[in-house]
Amino acid sequence: MDIYSVTKENLSKYFIDMGLKSYKATQVFEWLYSKRVKSFDEMTNIKKEVIEKLKEDYYFGKIEIKEKQTGKDTSKYLFKLEDGNFIEAVLMMHDYGVSVCVSSQIGCNMGCSFCESGRLKKVRNLTAGEIVEQILAIEEDIKRRIDSIVIMGIGEPFDNYENVTDFMRIINDPKGVAIGARHITVSTSGIVPKIKEFAAFPLQINLAVSLHAPNDELRSKIMKINKAYNIKEVMDAIDYYSKKTNRRVTIEYLLLKGVNDTKECANELVNLLKGKNVYVNLIPYNETSHIEYKRSDDKTKMEFYDIVRKSGITITIRKKFGGGIDAACGQLRAKEVEK
Ligand code: SAH
Ligand code: SF4
């Protein structure tokens, strides 16, 4: 197993099963994530026999930066995995620090009609280690620590629940990458049973749900997943989650020109969300050459924004990142695969 896929808790169990003390796991984590060594031999405070055993059971996963596109406030990384597959991650510079958007799967089976990542079907889930390594590789590349993480790259994180939650545990661990849970956000297209399961997850991670339409007819047209879990079921799951965790859920709403950006849609959205423990994040669409949808113009966007804001629902507009580069997630991978 890739050593970067192991949570500290599971590593502690591994050492206890070997008849050793659980604090060995903390030592290994310090080597991996504080000192960032790349081999077991460098872990000099651990006994030779233990090092040999670790070498038998674990390996150091590696992902390679295949390409990097840099724009004004964004860098986009194309990574090559050990089995030859490609994934992407995006680094964004904010006033308050740097954030990284990681991929959770190779491709995506949810098939949202506007999404470049889902245009290519899922090859497999990423391991927890392959998600951790996106962070490590970028930190090494930019020579600084990352402040926040969004799991909004290629893939549906809740279709890879175990590995994604292990990833959260590893990067949140104070002896791991040590990123505070409140600085980690996971976005789902609305896998209802997993939203409910996530309500019991012990870390205070932010949850975002891609709604993108205020009624089932429209949502089913642009998001196939709506046929499995409709808006009522998604909203019920969000209510359940926010009651159980006392946390506000972000509703993501991607504005597609002439599709879901009308005043009627804005009013319908207000009726749907009124009184709920949510806030709305409006997302400007990143156009891609393969997909027909267009970005809504600024006037339409502001009208939509005003209707929601005046209703008393908190709403923000996502800052546009990635000017001048292939910003739509999945574009770099698609180009590479199609080569
Ligand atoms: N699968 C998860 C997380 C990855 S997608 C989800 O769907 O929520 C992360 C967000 O990016 C989603 O809200 C998705 O709808 C949005 N998105 C997809 N393609 C986009 C594009 N071309 N421009 C802007 N946002 C996009
Ligand atoms: Fe998958 Fe999310 Fe893209 Fe939909 S928007 S196809 S769920 S990555």
Coordinates of C-alpha atoms and ligand atoms in Angstrom, one line a residue:
M1 CA 0.0 0.0 0.0
D2 CA 1.0 3.6 -0.7
I3 CA 2.3 5.0 2.6
Y4 CA 0.5 8.3 1.8
S5 CA -2.8 6.5 1.8
V6 CA -2.6 5.5 5.4
T7 CA -4.2 7.5 8.2
K8 CA -2.3 7.9 11.4
E9 CA -4.9 5.9 13.2
N10 CA -4.5 2.9 10.9
L11 CA -0.7 3.2 11.1
S12 CA -1.0 3.1 14.9
K13 CA -3.1 -0.1 14.6
Y14 CA -0.4 -1.5 12.3
F15 CA 2.3 -0.9 14.9
I16 CA 0.2 -2.2 17.8
D17 CA -0.5 -5.4 15.8
M18 CA 3.2 -5.8 15.4
G19 CA 3.6 -5.5 19.2
L20 CA 5.1 -2.0 19.0
K21 CA 4.0 1.3 20.5
S22 CA 1.5 3.4 18.7
Y23 CA 3.6 6.5 18.9
K24 CA 5.7 5.0 16.1
A25 CA 2.9 6.2 13.8
T26 CA 3.4 9.7 15.0
Q27 CA 7.1 9.4 14.2
V28 CA 6.5 8.1 10.7
F29 CA 4.0 10.9 10.1
E30 CA 6.5 13.5 11.2
W31 CA 9.0 12.1 8.7
L32 CA 6.5 12.1 6.0
Y33 CA 4.8 15.4 6.5
S34 CA 7.0 17.6 8.5
K35 CA 10.4 16.6 7.2
R36 CA 9.0 15.4 3.9
V37 CA 11.5 12.5 3.5
K38 CA 11.0 10.3 0.4
S39 CA 12.3 7.0 1.7
F40 CA 12.0 4.8 4.9
D41 CA 15.8 4.7 5.2
E42 CA 15.8 8.4 6.1
M43 CA 13.6 7.8 9.2
T44 CA 16.7 7.6 11.4
N45 CA 14.9 7.4 14.8
I46 CA 13.1 4.2 13.8
K47 CA 14.8 0.8 14.3
K48 CA 16.2 -1.1 11.4
E49 CA 13.9 -4.1 11.8
V50 CA 10.9 -1.8 11.8
I51 CA 12.2 0.0 8.7
E52 CA 12.5 -3.3 6.9
K53 CA 9.0 -4.3 7.8
L54 CA 7.6 -1.0 6.7
K55 CA 9.4 -1.4 3.4
E56 CA 7.8 -4.8 2.9
D57 CA 4.3 -3.5 3.5
Y58 CA 4.4 0.0 2.1
Y59 CA 5.8 2.0 -0.8
F60 CA 6.2 5.7 -1.5
G61 CA 3.6 6.7 -4.1
K62 CA 4.8 9.2 -6.7
I63 CA 2.9 11.5 -8.9
E64 CA 4.8 13.5 -11.5
I65 CA 4.1 17.0 -12.7
K66 CA 3.6 16.5 -16.4
E67 CA 2.6 20.1 -17.3
K68 CA 2.0 23.3 -15.5
Q69 CA 0.1 26.3 -16.9
T70 CA 0.4 29.5 -15.0
G71 CA -1.9 32.5 -15.3
K72 CA -2.2 35.7 -13.2
D73 CA -3.5 34.2 -10.0
T74 CA -3.7 30.5 -10.9
S75 CA -1.5 27.6 -11.8
K76 CA -2.9 24.4 -13.2
Y77 CA -1.1 21.2 -12.8
L78 CA -1.4 18.1 -14.9
F79 CA -0.1 15.1 -13.0
K80 CA 0.9 11.7 -14.4
L81 CA 0.1 8.9 -12.0
E82 CA 2.2 5.7 -11.7
D83 CA -0.2 3.7 -13.9
G84 CA 0.0 6.3 -16.7
N85 CA -3.3 8.0 -16.0
F86 CA -3.6 11.8 -15.8
I87 CA -5.3 14.1 -13.3
E88 CA -5.4 17.8 -12.5
A89 CA -5.1 20.1 -9.6
V90 CA -5.4 23.9 -9.5
L91 CA -3.5 26.3 -7.3
M92 CA -5.2 29.6 -6.6
M93 CA -3.7 32.7 -5.0
H94 CA -6.1 34.7 -2.8
D95 CA -5.4 37.8 -0.7
Y96 CA -5.7 35.6 2.4
G97 CA -3.4 32.7 1.2
V98 CA -3.2 29.9 -1.3
S99 CA -5.7 27.2 -1.9
V100 CA -5.6 24.1 -4.0
C101 CA -8.4 22.3 -5.8
V102 CA -7.7 18.5 -5.9
S103 CA -9.1 15.7 -8.1
S104 CA -10.7 12.7 -6.4
Q105 CA -11.3 10.3 -9.4
I106 CA -9.9 9.8 -12.9
G107 CA -12.8 11.0 -14.9
C108 CA -16.4 11.1 -13.6
N109 CA -19.5 9.0 -14.2
M110 CA -22.0 11.6 -13.1
G111 CA -22.3 12.9 -16.6
C112 CA -23.3 16.6 -16.0
S113 CA -23.8 18.0 -19.4
F114 CA -21.8 21.2 -18.8
C115 CA -18.7 19.5 -17.3
E116 CA -15.5 18.7 -19.1
S117 CA -14.3 16.4 -16.3
G118 CA -17.4 14.2 -16.8
R119 CA -17.0 14.1 -20.6
L120 CA -14.5 11.3 -20.1
K121 CA -15.9 8.4 -18.1
K122 CA -14.4 7.3 -14.8
V123 CA -11.3 5.1 -15.2
R124 CA -11.0 4.5 -11.4
N125 CA -11.0 6.1 -8.0
L126 CA -7.9 7.9 -6.8
T127 CA -6.4 6.4 -3.7
A128 CA -6.2 8.6 -0.6
G129 CA -2.4 8.8 -1.2
E130 CA -2.9 10.0 -4.8
I131 CA -5.0 12.9 -3.4
V132 CA -2.5 13.7 -0.7
E133 CA 0.4 13.6 -3.2
Q134 CA -1.3 16.4 -5.2
I135 CA -0.9 18.6 -2.2
L136 CA 2.6 17.5 -1.4
A137 CA 3.8 17.9 -5.0
I138 CA 2.3 21.5 -5.2
E139 CA 3.8 22.5 -1.9
E140 CA 7.2 21.2 -3.0
D141 CA 6.8 23.1 -6.3
I142 CA 5.9 26.4 -4.8
K143 CA 8.0 26.0 -1.7
R144 CA 5.3 27.0 0.7
R145 CA 2.4 25.6 2.7
I146 CA -1.1 25.5 1.3
D147 CA -3.7 27.2 3.4
S148 CA -6.9 25.7 2.2
I149 CA -8.2 22.8 0.1
V150 CA -11.3 22.3 -2.0
I151 CA -12.2 18.9 -3.3
M152 CA -13.7 20.1 -6.5
G153 CA -11.4 18.9 -9.2
I154 CA -12.1 15.9 -11.5
G155 CA -14.5 13.4 -10.0
E156 CA -17.3 13.0 -7.6
P157 CA -15.8 12.8 -4.1
F158 CA -18.8 11.0 -2.6
D159 CA -18.5 8.3 -5.2
N160 CA -15.1 7.6 -3.7
Y161 CA -16.1 8.2 -0.1
E162 CA -13.7 6.0 1.9
N163 CA -10.6 7.3 0.1
V164 CA -11.7 10.9 0.2
T165 CA -12.5 10.7 3.9
D166 CA -9.1 9.1 4.6
F167 CA -7.5 11.9 2.6
M168 CA -9.3 14.4 4.9
R169 CA -8.0 12.7 8.0
I170 CA -4.5 12.6 6.7
I171 CA -4.3 16.2 5.6
N172 CA -6.1 17.4 8.7
D173 CA -3.9 15.5 11.2
P174 CA -1.8 17.9 13.2
K175 CA 1.1 15.5 12.5
G176 CA 0.0 15.2 8.8
V177 CA -0.3 18.2 6.5
A178 CA -2.1 20.0 9.4
I179 CA -4.7 21.8 7.4
G180 CA -7.6 22.9 9.6
A181 CA -10.9 21.2 8.9
R182 CA -12.6 24.6 8.4
H183 CA -10.1 25.2 5.6
I184 CA -11.2 22.1 3.8
T185 CA -14.3 22.0 1.5
V186 CA -15.8 19.0 -0.3
S187 CA -18.3 19.5 -3.1
T188 CA -20.8 16.9 -4.2
S189 CA -23.2 16.7 -7.1
G190 CA -25.8 15.4 -4.5
I191 CA -25.2 11.8 -3.6
V192 CA -27.9 11.8 -0.9
P193 CA -26.9 8.7 1.2
K194 CA -23.4 10.0 1.4
I195 CA -24.4 13.5 2.4
K196 CA -26.3 11.8 5.3
E197 CA -23.3 9.6 6.2
F198 CA -21.0 12.6 6.1
A199 CA -23.2 14.2 8.8
A200 CA -21.6 11.8 11.2
F201 CA -18.0 12.4 10.0
P202 CA -16.0 13.7 13.0
L203 CA -14.1 16.5 11.3
Q204 CA -15.7 20.0 10.8
I205 CA -15.2 20.0 7.0
N206 CA -17.3 22.4 4.9
L207 CA -19.8 20.8 2.6
A208 CA -20.9 22.3 -0.7
V209 CA -23.6 20.8 -2.9
S210 CA -23.9 21.5 -6.7
L211 CA -27.5 22.4 -7.2
H212 CA -27.3 24.4 -10.4
A213 CA -31.1 24.5 -11.0
P214 CA -34.2 25.3 -8.8
N215 CA -36.5 22.6 -10.2
D216 CA -36.3 18.9 -11.2
E217 CA -37.2 19.4 -14.8
L218 CA -34.2 21.7 -15.4
R219 CA -31.9 20.0 -13.1
S220 CA -32.5 16.6 -14.7
K221 CA -31.7 18.1 -18.1
I222 CA -28.2 19.3 -17.0
M223 CA -27.4 16.8 -14.2
K224 CA -28.2 13.1 -14.8
I225 CA -27.7 12.5 -11.0
N226 CA -31.0 14.3 -10.4
K227 CA -32.9 11.3 -11.8
A228 CA -31.4 9.2 -9.0
Y229 CA -31.7 11.8 -6.2
N230 CA -34.1 14.7 -7.0
I231 CA -34.1 18.2 -5.5
K232 CA -36.5 17.3 -2.7
E233 CA -34.3 14.4 -1.6
V234 CA -31.1 16.6 -1.9
M235 CA -32.7 19.4 0.2
D236 CA -33.9 16.9 2.8
A237 CA -30.4 15.5 3.1
I238 CA -29.0 19.0 3.4
D239 CA -31.5 19.8 6.2
Y240 CA -30.5 16.5 8.0
Y241 CA -26.8 17.4 7.6
S242 CA -27.2 20.9 8.9
K243 CA -29.4 19.9 11.9
K244 CA -27.0 17.1 12.8
T245 CA -23.8 19.2 12.4
N246 CA -25.0 22.7 13.0
R247 CA -23.1 23.8 10.0
R248 CA -24.2 25.8 7.0
V249 CA -24.1 24.2 3.6
T250 CA -22.9 26.0 0.5
I251 CA -25.3 25.7 -2.4
E252 CA -23.3 26.0 -5.6
Y253 CA -25.2 27.5 -8.6
L254 CA -23.4 27.5 -11.9
L255 CA -24.8 30.2 -14.2
L256 CA -25.4 28.9 -17.8
K257 CA -26.5 31.5 -20.3
G258 CA -30.1 31.2 -21.2
V259 CA -30.5 27.9 -19.3
N260 CA -30.7 28.5 -15.6
D261 CA -29.9 32.2 -15.2
T262 CA -33.3 33.8 -15.6
K263 CA -35.1 35.9 -13.0
E264 CA -37.7 33.1 -12.8
C265 CA -35.0 30.7 -11.8
A266 CA -33.7 33.2 -9.3
N267 CA -37.1 33.5 -7.7
E268 CA -37.7 29.8 -7.7
L269 CA -34.3 29.3 -6.0
V270 CA -35.3 31.8 -3.3
N271 CA -38.5 29.9 -2.6
L272 CA -36.6 26.6 -2.5
L273 CA -33.9 27.9 -0.1
K274 CA -35.8 30.3 2.2
G275 CA -35.4 29.5 5.8
K276 CA -32.7 26.9 5.2
N277 CA -29.3 26.9 6.8
V278 CA -27.5 27.5 3.5
Y279 CA -25.8 30.1 1.5
V280 CA -25.4 30.4 -2.2
N281 CA -22.2 30.6 -4.2
L282 CA -22.8 31.7 -7.8
I283 CA -20.3 30.2 -10.2
P284 CA -19.4 31.9 -13.5
Y285 CA -19.1 29.2 -16.2
N286 CA -15.7 28.4 -17.7
E287 CA -16.4 27.7 -21.3
T288 CA -14.8 24.8 -23.1
S289 CA -14.5 24.1 -26.8
H290 CA -16.3 20.8 -26.6
I291 CA -19.4 21.9 -24.8
E292 CA -22.0 24.4 -26.2
Y293 CA -22.9 26.2 -22.9
K294 CA -21.9 29.9 -22.6
R295 CA -21.1 32.0 -19.6
S296 CA -24.0 34.3 -18.5
D297 CA -23.3 38.0 -19.1
D298 CA -22.5 40.2 -16.1
K299 CA -25.8 42.0 -16.2
T300 CA -27.8 38.8 -16.0
K301 CA -25.5 37.5 -13.3
M302 CA -26.0 40.7 -11.2
E303 CA -29.8 40.6 -11.6
F304 CA -29.8 37.0 -10.4
Y305 CA -27.5 37.9 -7.5
D306 CA -29.7 40.8 -6.5
I307 CA -32.9 38.8 -6.4
V308 CA -31.3 36.2 -4.1
R309 CA -29.6 38.8 -1.9
K310 CA -32.7 40.9 -1.4
S311 CA -34.6 37.8 -0.2
G312 CA -32.2 37.7 2.8
I313 CA -30.3 34.7 1.7
T314 CA -26.5 35.1 1.9
I315 CA -25.0 34.9 -1.6
T316 CA -21.5 35.4 -3.0
I317 CA -20.1 35.3 -6.5
R318 CA -17.1 33.0 -7.0
K319 CA -14.1 34.9 -8.2
K320 CA -13.0 34.0 -11.7
F321 CA -9.7 32.2 -11.7
G322 CA -7.6 30.9 -14.5
G323 CA -7.8 33.8 -17.1
G324 CA -5.6 32.8 -20.0
I325 CA -5.3 29.1 -19.2
D326 CA -7.5 26.1 -19.7
A327 CA -9.5 26.9 -16.6
A328 CA -12.4 24.4 -16.9
C329 CA -11.5 21.5 -14.8
G330 CA -10.8 18.4 -16.9
Q331 CA -9.6 20.3 -19.9
L332 CA -5.9 19.6 -19.4
R333 CA -6.6 15.9 -18.8
A334 CA -8.9 15.7 -21.8
K335 CA -6.3 17.3 -24.1
E336 CA -3.7 14.9 -22.9
V337 CA -5.9 11.8 -23.2
E338 CA -7.1 12.9 -26.7
K339 CA -3.5 13.4 -27.9
Ligands
SAH1 N1 -18.2 16.3 -8.6 C1 -18.4 17.3 -7.6 C2 -17.1 18.1 -7.4 C3 -16.3 18.4 -8.6 S1 -17.0 19.6 -9.7 C4 -19.5 18.3 -7.9 O1 -20.0 18.2 -9.0 O2 -19.9 19.1 -7.1 C5 -16.9 21.1 -8.8 C6 -17.8 22.2 -9.2 O3 -17.4 22.7 -10.5 C7 -19.2 21.8 -9.4 O4 -20.1 22.7 -8.8 C8 -19.4 21.7 -10.9 O5 -20.7 21.8 -11.3 C9 -18.5 22.9 -11.3 N2 -18.2 22.9 -12.7 C10 -18.1 21.9 -13.6 N3 -17.7 22.3 -14.8 C11 -17.5 23.7 -14.7 C12 -17.2 24.7 -15.6 N4 -16.9 24.4 -16.9 N5 -17.1 26.0 -15.2 C13 -17.4 26.3 -13.9 N6 -17.7 25.3 -13.0 C14 -17.8 24.1 -13.4
SF4_2 FE1 -18.7 14.9 -12.2 FE2 -18.9 17.1 -10.7 FE3 -18.4 17.2 -13.4 FE4 -20.8 16.5 -12.6 S1 -19.8 18.5 -12.2 S2 -19.6 15.5 -14.2 S3 -20.3 15.4 -10.7 S4 -17.1 16.3 -11.8

